[in-house]
mmCIF file of C-alpha atoms and ligand atoms in Angstrom:
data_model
loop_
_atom_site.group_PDB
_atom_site.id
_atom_site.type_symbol
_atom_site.label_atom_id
_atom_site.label_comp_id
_atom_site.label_asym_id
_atom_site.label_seq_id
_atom_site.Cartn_x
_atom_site.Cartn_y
_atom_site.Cartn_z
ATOM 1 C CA UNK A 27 52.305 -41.580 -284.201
ATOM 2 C CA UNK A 28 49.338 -42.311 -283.026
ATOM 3 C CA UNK A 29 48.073 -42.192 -279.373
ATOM 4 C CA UNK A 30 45.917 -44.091 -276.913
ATOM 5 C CA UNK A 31 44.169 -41.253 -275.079
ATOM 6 C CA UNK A 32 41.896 -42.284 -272.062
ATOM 7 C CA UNK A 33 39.961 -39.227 -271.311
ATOM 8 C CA UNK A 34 37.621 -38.775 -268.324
ATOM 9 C CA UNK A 35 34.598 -36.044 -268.446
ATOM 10 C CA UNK A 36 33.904 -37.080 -272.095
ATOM 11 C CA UNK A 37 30.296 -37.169 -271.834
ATOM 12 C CA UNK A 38 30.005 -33.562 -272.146
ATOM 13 C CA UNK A 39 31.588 -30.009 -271.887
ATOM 14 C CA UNK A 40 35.101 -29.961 -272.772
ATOM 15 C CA UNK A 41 35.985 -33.296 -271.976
ATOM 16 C CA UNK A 42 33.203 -33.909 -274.803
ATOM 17 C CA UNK A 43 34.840 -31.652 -277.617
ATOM 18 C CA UNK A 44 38.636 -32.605 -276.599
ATOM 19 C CA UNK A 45 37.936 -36.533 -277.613
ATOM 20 C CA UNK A 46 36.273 -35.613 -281.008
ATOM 21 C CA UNK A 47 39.414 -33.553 -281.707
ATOM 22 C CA UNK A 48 41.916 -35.647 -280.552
ATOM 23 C CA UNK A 49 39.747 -38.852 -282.557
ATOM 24 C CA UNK A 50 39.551 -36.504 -285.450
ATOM 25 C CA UNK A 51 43.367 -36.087 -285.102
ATOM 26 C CA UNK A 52 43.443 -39.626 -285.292
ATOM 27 C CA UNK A 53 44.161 -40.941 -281.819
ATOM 28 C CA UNK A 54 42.599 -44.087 -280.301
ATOM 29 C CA UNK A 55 40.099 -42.157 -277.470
ATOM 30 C CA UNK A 56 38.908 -44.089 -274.678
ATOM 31 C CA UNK A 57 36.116 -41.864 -273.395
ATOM 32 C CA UNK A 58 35.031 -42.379 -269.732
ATOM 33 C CA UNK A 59 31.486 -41.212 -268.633
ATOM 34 C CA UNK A 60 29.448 -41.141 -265.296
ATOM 35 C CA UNK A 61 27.172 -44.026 -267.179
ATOM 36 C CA UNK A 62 27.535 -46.130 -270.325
ATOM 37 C CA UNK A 63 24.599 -44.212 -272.009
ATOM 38 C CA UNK A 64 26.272 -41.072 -270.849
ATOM 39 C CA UNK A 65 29.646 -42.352 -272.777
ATOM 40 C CA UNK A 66 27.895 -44.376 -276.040
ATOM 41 C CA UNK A 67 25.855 -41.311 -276.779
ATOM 42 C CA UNK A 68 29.159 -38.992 -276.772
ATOM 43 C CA UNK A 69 31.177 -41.527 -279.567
ATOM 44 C CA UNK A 70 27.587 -41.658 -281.202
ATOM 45 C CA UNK A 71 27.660 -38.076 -281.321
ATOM 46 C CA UNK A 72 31.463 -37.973 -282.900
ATOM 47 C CA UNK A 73 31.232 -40.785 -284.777
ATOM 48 C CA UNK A 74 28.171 -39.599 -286.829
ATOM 49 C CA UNK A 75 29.111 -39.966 -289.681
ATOM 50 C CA UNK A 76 33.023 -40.850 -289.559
ATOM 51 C CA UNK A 77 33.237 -44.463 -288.273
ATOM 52 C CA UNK A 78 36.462 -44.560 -288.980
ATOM 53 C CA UNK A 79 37.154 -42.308 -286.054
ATOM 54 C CA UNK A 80 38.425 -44.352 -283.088
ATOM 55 C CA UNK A 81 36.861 -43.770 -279.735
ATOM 56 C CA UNK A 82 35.355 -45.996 -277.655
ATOM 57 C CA UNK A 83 32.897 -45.489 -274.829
ATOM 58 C CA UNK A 84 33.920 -45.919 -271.086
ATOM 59 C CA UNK A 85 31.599 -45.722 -268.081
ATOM 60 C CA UNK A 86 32.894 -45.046 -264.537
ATOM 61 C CA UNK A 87 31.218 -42.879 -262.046
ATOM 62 C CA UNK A 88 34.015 -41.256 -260.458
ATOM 63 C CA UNK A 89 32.279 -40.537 -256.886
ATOM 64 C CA UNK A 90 32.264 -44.017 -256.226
ATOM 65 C CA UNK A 91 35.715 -45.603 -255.674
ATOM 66 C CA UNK A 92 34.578 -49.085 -255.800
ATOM 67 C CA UNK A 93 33.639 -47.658 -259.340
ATOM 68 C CA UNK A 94 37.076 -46.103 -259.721
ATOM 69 C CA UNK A 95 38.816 -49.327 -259.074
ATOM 70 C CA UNK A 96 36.629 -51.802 -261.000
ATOM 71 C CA UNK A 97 37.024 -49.875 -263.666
ATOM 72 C CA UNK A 98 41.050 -48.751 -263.682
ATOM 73 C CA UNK A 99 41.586 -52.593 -262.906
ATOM 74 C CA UNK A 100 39.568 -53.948 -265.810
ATOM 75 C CA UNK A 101 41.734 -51.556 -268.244
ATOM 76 C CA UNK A 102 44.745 -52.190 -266.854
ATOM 77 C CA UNK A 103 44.342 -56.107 -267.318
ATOM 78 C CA UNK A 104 43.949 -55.429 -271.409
ATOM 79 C CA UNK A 105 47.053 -55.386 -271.223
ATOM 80 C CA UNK A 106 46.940 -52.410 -273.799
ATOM 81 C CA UNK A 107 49.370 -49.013 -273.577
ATOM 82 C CA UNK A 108 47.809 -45.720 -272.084
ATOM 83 C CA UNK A 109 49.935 -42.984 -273.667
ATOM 84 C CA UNK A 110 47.854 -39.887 -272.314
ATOM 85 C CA UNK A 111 45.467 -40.354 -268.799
ATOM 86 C CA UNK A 112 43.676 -37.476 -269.270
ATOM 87 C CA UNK A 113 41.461 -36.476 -265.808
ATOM 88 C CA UNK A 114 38.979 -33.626 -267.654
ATOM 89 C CA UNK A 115 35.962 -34.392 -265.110
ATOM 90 C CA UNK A 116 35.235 -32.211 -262.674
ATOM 91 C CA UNK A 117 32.305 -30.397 -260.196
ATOM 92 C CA UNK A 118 31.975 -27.194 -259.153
ATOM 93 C CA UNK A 119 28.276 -27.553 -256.486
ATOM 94 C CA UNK A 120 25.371 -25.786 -257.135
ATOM 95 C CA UNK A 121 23.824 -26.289 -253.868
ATOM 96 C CA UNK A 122 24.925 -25.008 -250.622
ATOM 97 C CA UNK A 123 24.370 -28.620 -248.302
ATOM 98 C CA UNK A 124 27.098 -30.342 -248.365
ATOM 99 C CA UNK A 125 26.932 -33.492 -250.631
ATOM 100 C CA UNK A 126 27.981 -36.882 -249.715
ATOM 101 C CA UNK A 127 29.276 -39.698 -252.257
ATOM 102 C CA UNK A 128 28.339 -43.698 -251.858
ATOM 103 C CA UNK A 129 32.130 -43.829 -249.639
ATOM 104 C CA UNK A 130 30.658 -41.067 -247.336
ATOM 105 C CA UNK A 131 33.466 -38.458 -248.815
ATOM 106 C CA UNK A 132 32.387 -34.577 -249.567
ATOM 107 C CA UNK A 133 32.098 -34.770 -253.819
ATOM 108 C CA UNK A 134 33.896 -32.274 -254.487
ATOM 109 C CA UNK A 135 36.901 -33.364 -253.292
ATOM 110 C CA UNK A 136 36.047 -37.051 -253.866
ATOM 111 C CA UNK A 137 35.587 -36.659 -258.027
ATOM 112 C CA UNK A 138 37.931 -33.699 -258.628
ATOM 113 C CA UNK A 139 40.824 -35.189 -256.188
ATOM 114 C CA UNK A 140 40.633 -38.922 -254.686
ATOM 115 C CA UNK A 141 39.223 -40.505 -257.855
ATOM 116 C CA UNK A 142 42.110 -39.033 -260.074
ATOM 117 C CA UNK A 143 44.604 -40.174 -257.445
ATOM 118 C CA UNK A 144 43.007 -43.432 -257.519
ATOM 119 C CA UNK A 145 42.663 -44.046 -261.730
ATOM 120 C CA UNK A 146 46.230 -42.761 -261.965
ATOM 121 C CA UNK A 147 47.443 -45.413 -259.605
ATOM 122 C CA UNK A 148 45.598 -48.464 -260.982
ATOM 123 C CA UNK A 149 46.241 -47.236 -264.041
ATOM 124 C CA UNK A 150 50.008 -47.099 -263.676
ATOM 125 C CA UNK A 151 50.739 -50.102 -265.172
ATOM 126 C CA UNK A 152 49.380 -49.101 -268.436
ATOM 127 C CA UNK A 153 51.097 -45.912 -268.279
ATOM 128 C CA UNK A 154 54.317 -48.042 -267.935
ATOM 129 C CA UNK A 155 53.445 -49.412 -271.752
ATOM 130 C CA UNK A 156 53.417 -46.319 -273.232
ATOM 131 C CA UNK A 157 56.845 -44.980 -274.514
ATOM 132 C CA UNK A 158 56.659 -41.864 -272.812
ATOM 133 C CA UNK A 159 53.283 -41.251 -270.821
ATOM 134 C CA UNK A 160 51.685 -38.839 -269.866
ATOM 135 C CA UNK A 161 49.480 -38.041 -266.735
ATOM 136 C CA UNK A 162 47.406 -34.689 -266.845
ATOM 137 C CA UNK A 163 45.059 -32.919 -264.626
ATOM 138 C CA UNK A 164 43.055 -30.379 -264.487
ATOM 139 C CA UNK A 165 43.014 -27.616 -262.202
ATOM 140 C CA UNK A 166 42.084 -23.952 -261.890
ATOM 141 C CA UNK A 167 42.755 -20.772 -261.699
ATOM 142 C CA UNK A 168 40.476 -20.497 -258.812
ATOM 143 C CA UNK A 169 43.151 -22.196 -256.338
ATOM 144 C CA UNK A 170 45.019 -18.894 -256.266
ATOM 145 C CA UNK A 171 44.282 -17.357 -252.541
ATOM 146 C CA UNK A 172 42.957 -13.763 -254.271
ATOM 147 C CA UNK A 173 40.202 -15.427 -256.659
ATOM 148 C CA UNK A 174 37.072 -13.860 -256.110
ATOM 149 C CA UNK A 175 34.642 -15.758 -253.663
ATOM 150 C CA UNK A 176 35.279 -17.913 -250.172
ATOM 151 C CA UNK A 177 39.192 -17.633 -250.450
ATOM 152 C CA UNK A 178 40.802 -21.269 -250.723
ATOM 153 C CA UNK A 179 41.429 -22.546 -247.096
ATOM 154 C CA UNK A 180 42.437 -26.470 -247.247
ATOM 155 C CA UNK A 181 42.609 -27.869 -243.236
ATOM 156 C CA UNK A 182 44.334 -30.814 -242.781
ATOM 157 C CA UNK A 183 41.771 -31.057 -239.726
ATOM 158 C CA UNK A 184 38.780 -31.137 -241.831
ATOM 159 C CA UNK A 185 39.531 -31.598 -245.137
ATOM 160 C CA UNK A 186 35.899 -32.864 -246.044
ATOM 161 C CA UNK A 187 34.642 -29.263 -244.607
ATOM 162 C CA UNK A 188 32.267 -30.947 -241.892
ATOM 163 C CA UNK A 189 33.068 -27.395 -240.371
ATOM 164 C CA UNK A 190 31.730 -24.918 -241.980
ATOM 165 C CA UNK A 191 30.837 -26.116 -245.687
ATOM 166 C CA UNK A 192 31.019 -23.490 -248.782
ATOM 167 C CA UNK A 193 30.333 -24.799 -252.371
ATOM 168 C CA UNK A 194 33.402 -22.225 -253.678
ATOM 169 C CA UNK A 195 35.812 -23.449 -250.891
ATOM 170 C CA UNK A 196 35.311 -27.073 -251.761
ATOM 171 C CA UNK A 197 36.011 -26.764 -255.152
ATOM 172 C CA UNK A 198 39.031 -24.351 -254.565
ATOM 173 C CA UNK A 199 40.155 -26.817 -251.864
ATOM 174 C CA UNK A 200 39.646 -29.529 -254.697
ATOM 175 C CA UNK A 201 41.648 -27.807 -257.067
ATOM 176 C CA UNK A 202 44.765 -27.021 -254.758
ATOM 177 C CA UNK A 203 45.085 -30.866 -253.757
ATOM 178 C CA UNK A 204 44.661 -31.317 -257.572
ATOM 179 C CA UNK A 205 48.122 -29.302 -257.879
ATOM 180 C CA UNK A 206 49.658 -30.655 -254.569
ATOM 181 C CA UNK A 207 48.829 -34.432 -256.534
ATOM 182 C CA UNK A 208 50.142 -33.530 -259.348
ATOM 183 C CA UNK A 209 53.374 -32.036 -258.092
ATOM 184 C CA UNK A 210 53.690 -35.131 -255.881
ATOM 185 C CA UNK A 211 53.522 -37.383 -258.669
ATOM 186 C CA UNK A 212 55.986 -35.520 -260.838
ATOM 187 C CA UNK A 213 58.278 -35.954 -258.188
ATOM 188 C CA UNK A 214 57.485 -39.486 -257.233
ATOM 189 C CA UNK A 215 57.970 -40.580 -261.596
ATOM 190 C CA UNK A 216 61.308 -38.811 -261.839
ATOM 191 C CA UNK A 217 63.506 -40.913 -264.009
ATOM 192 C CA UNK A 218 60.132 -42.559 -265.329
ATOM 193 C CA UNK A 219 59.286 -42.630 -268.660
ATOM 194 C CA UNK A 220 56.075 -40.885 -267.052
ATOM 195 C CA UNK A 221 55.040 -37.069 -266.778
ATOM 196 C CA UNK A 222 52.443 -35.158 -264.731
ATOM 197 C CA UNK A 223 51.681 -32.118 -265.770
ATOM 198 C CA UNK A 224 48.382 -30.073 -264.818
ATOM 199 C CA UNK A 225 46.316 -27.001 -266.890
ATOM 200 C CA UNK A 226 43.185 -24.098 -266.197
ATOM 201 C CA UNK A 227 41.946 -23.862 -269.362
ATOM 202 C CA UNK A 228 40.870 -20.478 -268.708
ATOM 203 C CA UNK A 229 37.696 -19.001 -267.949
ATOM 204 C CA UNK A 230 35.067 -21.115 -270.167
ATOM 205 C CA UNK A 231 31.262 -19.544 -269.008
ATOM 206 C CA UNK A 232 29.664 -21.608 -271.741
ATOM 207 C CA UNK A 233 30.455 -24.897 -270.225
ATOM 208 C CA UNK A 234 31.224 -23.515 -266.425
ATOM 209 C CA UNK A 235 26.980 -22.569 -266.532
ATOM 210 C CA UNK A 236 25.920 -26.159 -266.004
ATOM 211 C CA UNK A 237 27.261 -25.633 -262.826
ATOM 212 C CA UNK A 238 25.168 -22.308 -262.031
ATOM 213 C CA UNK A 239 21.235 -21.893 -262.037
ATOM 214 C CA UNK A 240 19.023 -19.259 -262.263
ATOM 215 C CA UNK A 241 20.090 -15.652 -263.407
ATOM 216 C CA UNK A 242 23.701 -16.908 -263.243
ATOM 217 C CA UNK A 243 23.350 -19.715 -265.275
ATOM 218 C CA UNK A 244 21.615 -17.116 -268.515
ATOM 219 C CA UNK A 245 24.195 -14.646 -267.400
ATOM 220 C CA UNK A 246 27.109 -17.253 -268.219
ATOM 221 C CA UNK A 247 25.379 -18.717 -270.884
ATOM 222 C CA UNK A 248 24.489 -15.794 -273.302
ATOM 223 C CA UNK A 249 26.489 -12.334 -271.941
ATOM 224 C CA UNK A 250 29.711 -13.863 -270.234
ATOM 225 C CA UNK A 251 30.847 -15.730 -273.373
ATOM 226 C CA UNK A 252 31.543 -12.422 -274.966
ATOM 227 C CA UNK A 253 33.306 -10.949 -272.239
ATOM 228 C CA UNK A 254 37.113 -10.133 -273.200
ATOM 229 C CA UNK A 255 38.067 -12.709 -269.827
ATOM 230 C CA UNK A 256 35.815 -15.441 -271.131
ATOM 231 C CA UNK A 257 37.840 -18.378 -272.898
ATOM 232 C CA UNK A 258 35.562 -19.850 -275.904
ATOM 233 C CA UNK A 259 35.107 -23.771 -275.766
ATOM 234 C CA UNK A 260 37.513 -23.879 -278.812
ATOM 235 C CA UNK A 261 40.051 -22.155 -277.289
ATOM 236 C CA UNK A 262 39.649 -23.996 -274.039
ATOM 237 C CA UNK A 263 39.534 -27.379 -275.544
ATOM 238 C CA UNK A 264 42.389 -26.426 -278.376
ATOM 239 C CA UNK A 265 45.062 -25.966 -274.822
ATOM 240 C CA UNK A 266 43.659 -29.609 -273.602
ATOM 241 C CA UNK A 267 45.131 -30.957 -277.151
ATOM 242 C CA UNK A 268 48.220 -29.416 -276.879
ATOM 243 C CA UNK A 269 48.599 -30.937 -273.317
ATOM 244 C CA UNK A 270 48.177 -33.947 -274.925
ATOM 245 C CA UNK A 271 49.797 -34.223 -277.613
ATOM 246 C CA UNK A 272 52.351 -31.152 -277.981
ATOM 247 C CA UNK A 273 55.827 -32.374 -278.368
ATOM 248 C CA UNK A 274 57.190 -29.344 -276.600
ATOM 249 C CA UNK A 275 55.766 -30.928 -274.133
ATOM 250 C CA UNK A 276 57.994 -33.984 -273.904
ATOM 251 C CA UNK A 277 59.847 -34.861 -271.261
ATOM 252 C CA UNK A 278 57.991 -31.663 -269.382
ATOM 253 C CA UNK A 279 57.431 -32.403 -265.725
ATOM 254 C CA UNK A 280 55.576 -30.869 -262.840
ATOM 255 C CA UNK A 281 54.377 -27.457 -264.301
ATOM 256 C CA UNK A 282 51.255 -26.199 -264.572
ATOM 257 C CA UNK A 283 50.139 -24.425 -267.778
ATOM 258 C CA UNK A 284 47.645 -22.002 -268.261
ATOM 259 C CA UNK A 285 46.202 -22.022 -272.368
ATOM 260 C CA UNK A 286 49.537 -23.174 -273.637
ATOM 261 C CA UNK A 287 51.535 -21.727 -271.696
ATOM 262 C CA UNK A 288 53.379 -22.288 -268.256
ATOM 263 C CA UNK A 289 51.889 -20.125 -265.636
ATOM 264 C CA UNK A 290 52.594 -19.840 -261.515
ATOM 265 C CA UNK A 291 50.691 -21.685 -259.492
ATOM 266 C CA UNK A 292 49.495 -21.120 -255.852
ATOM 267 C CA UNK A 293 53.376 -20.655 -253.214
ATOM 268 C CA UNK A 294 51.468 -23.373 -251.202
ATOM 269 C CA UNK A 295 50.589 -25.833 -254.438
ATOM 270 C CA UNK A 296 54.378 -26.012 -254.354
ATOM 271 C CA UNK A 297 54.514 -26.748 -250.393
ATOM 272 C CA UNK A 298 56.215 -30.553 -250.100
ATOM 273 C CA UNK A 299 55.267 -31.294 -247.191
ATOM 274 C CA UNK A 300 51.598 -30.423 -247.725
ATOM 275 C CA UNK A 301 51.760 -32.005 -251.057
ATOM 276 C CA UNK A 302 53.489 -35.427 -249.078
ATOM 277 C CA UNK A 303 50.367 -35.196 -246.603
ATOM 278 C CA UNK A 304 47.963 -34.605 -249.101
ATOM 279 C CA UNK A 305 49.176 -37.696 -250.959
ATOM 280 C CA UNK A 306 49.318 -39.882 -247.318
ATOM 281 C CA UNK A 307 45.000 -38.421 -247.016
ATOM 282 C CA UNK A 308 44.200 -39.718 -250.319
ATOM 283 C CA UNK A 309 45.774 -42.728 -250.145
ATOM 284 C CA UNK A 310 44.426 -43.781 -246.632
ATOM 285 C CA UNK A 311 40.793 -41.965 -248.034
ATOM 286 C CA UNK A 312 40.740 -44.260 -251.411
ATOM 287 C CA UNK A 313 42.473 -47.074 -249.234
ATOM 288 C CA UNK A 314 45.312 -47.431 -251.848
ATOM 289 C CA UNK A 315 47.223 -49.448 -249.929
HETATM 290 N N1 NAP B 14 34.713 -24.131 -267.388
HETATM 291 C C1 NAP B 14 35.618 -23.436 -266.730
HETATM 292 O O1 NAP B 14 35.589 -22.197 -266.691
HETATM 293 C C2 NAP B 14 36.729 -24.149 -266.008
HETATM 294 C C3 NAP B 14 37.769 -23.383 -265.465
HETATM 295 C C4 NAP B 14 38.809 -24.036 -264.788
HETATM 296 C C5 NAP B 14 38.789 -25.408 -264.677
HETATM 297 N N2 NAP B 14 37.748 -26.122 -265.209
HETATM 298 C C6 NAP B 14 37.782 -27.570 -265.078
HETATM 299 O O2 NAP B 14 37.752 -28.152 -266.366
HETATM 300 C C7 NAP B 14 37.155 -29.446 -266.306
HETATM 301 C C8 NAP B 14 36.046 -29.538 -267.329
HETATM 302 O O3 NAP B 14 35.112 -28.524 -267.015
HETATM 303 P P1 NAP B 14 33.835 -28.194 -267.916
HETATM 304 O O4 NAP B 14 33.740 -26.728 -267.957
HETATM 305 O O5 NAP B 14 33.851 -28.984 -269.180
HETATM 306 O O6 NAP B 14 32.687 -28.738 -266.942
HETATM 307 P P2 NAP B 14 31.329 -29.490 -267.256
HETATM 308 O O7 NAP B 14 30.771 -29.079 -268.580
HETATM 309 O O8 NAP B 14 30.499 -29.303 -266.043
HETATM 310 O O9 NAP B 14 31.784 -31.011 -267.386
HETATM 311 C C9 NAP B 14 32.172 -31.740 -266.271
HETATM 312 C C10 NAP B 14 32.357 -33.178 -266.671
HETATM 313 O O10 NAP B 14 32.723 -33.926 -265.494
HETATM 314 C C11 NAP B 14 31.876 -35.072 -265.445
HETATM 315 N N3 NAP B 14 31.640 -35.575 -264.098
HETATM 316 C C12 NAP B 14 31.213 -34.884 -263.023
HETATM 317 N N4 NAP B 14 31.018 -35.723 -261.989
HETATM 318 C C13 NAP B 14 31.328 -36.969 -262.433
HETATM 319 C C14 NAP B 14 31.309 -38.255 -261.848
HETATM 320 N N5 NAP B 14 30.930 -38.462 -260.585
HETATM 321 N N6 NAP B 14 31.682 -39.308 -262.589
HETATM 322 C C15 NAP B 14 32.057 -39.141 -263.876
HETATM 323 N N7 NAP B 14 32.078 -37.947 -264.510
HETATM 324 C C16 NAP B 14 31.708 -36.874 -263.780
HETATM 325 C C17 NAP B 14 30.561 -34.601 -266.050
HETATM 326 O O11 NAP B 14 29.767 -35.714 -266.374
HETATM 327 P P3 NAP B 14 28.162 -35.725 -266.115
HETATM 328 O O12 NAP B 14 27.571 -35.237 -267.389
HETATM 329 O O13 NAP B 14 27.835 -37.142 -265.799
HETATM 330 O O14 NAP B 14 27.882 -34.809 -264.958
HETATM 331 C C18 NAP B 14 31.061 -33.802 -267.235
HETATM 332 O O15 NAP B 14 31.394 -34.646 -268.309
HETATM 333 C C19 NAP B 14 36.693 -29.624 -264.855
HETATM 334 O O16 NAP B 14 37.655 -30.337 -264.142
HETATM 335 C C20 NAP B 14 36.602 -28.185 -264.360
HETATM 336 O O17 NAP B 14 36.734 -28.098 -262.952
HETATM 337 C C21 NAP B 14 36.724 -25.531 -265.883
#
């Protein structure tokens, strides 16, 4: 059966390479990118050649909620089924200021956290369509507290890191509320015909360098690819399929999978009452209700 897959982060990276496989599978892709050039010259790019294939571009800018919400609104009143709400965007910073979106919010946590929240919200009613839905997001293995770098450290008191801003933090930070979201929702869908389910595709240095410069950025690009830890972009992007599609998968709630497989997340991803005040944050922060 085909499926309606509405992917975000399709413009490039694996976001890019999971829509031509799942529109070479022959699912209906919906491909989302920061701009409409950004997202017509990624179906371009897959349909070269193969018009048949069906994906269609998307453009949303997902640090901008107004952006979030004209966008999640507009699809939701085609009245068509969402079978798959993919969230594949995300941002790791580069630089070490602290950067603000168009709502005032630190990025990090507004792109790879709020928006997601927000899209899967709006979105809900095309979700609702779908036989059985499904809702995934992407997180990382980066959340755990012993991943290398400024350890993961999410205050309720300053979630936006005003205090003390670290690039690593923010995006580990990002990542945790990513599981504490996704755990929340799980709960909040039971006896749904909806799932939530989130992955780390691994360690992917060919697409994780666009978030590096310098020596870091060659290092990742040419030497870490090779590395026995380093997840290839086929690899990477074959897991994203299978979280999309996999009919193992059905009915498959709340767990977080690493490649294909279910792996342990963070003791305080699985916190409920964190997860319940993470949830009460974003919804005040994207001003839900
Ligand atoms: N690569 C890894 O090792 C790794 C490991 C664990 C988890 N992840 C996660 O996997 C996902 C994909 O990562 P990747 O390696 O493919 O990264 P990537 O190549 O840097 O791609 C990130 C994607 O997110 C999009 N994006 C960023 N900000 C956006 C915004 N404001 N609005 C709309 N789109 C935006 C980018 O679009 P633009 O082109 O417009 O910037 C791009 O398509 C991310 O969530 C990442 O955190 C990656």
């Amino acid at each position: 059966m085909a499926k309606t897959v509405l992917l975000t982060g399709g413009g490039r990276g694996l976001g890019r390479v999971t829509a031509e496989k799942l529109a070479v599978a022959g699912h209906r892709v919906l491909l989302t990118a920061r701009t409409g050039i950004a997202a017509q010259t990624a179906v371009d790019q897959i349909h070269h050649g193969r018009s048949h294939l069906r994906v269609e571009p998307r453009a949303v800018d997902l640090s901008s909620l107004e952006q979030v919400r004209a966008f999640a609104t507009a699809e939701a009143a085609r009245g068509d089924a969402i079978d798959v709400l993919f969230h594949v965007a995300g941002i790791m910073q580069t630089s070490k200021t602290r950067r603000l979106t168009v709502d005032g919010y630190e990025e990090t946590l507004a792109v790879n956290a709020l928006a997601p929240f927000l899209l899967t919200a709006l979105l809900r009613p095309a979700l609702e369509l779908a036989p059985a839905a499904r809702v995934i997001t992407v997180s990382s293995r980066l959340h755990l507290p012993d991943s290398r770098g400024a350890p993961v450290d999410f205050d309720f008191d300053d979630p936006q890191l005003q205090r003390g801003y670290n690039p690593d933090r923010a995006y580990k930070n990002s990542k945790l509320a990513v599981l504490w979201f996704t755990y929340e929702l799980q709960r909040r869908l039971s006896g749904t015909s909806i799932t939530a389910n989130a992955i780390c595709p691994g360690f992917v240095p060919t697409t994780a360098a666009a978030s590096t410069t310098g020596p870091m950025r060659l290092l990742m690009s040419f030497v870490m690819p090779h590395m026995p830890f380093a997840t290839s972009v086929a690899d990477a992007t074959d897991s994203f399929v299978f979280m999309a599609l996999d009919p193992s998968i059905d009915g498959v709630g709340g767990a977080f999978y690493g490649e294909r497989h279910p792996i342990e997340s963070s003791p305080q991803s699985h916190d409920i009452q964190q997860a319940r005040r993470f949830w009460r944050l974003a919804d005040q922060l994207t001003g839900l209700t």
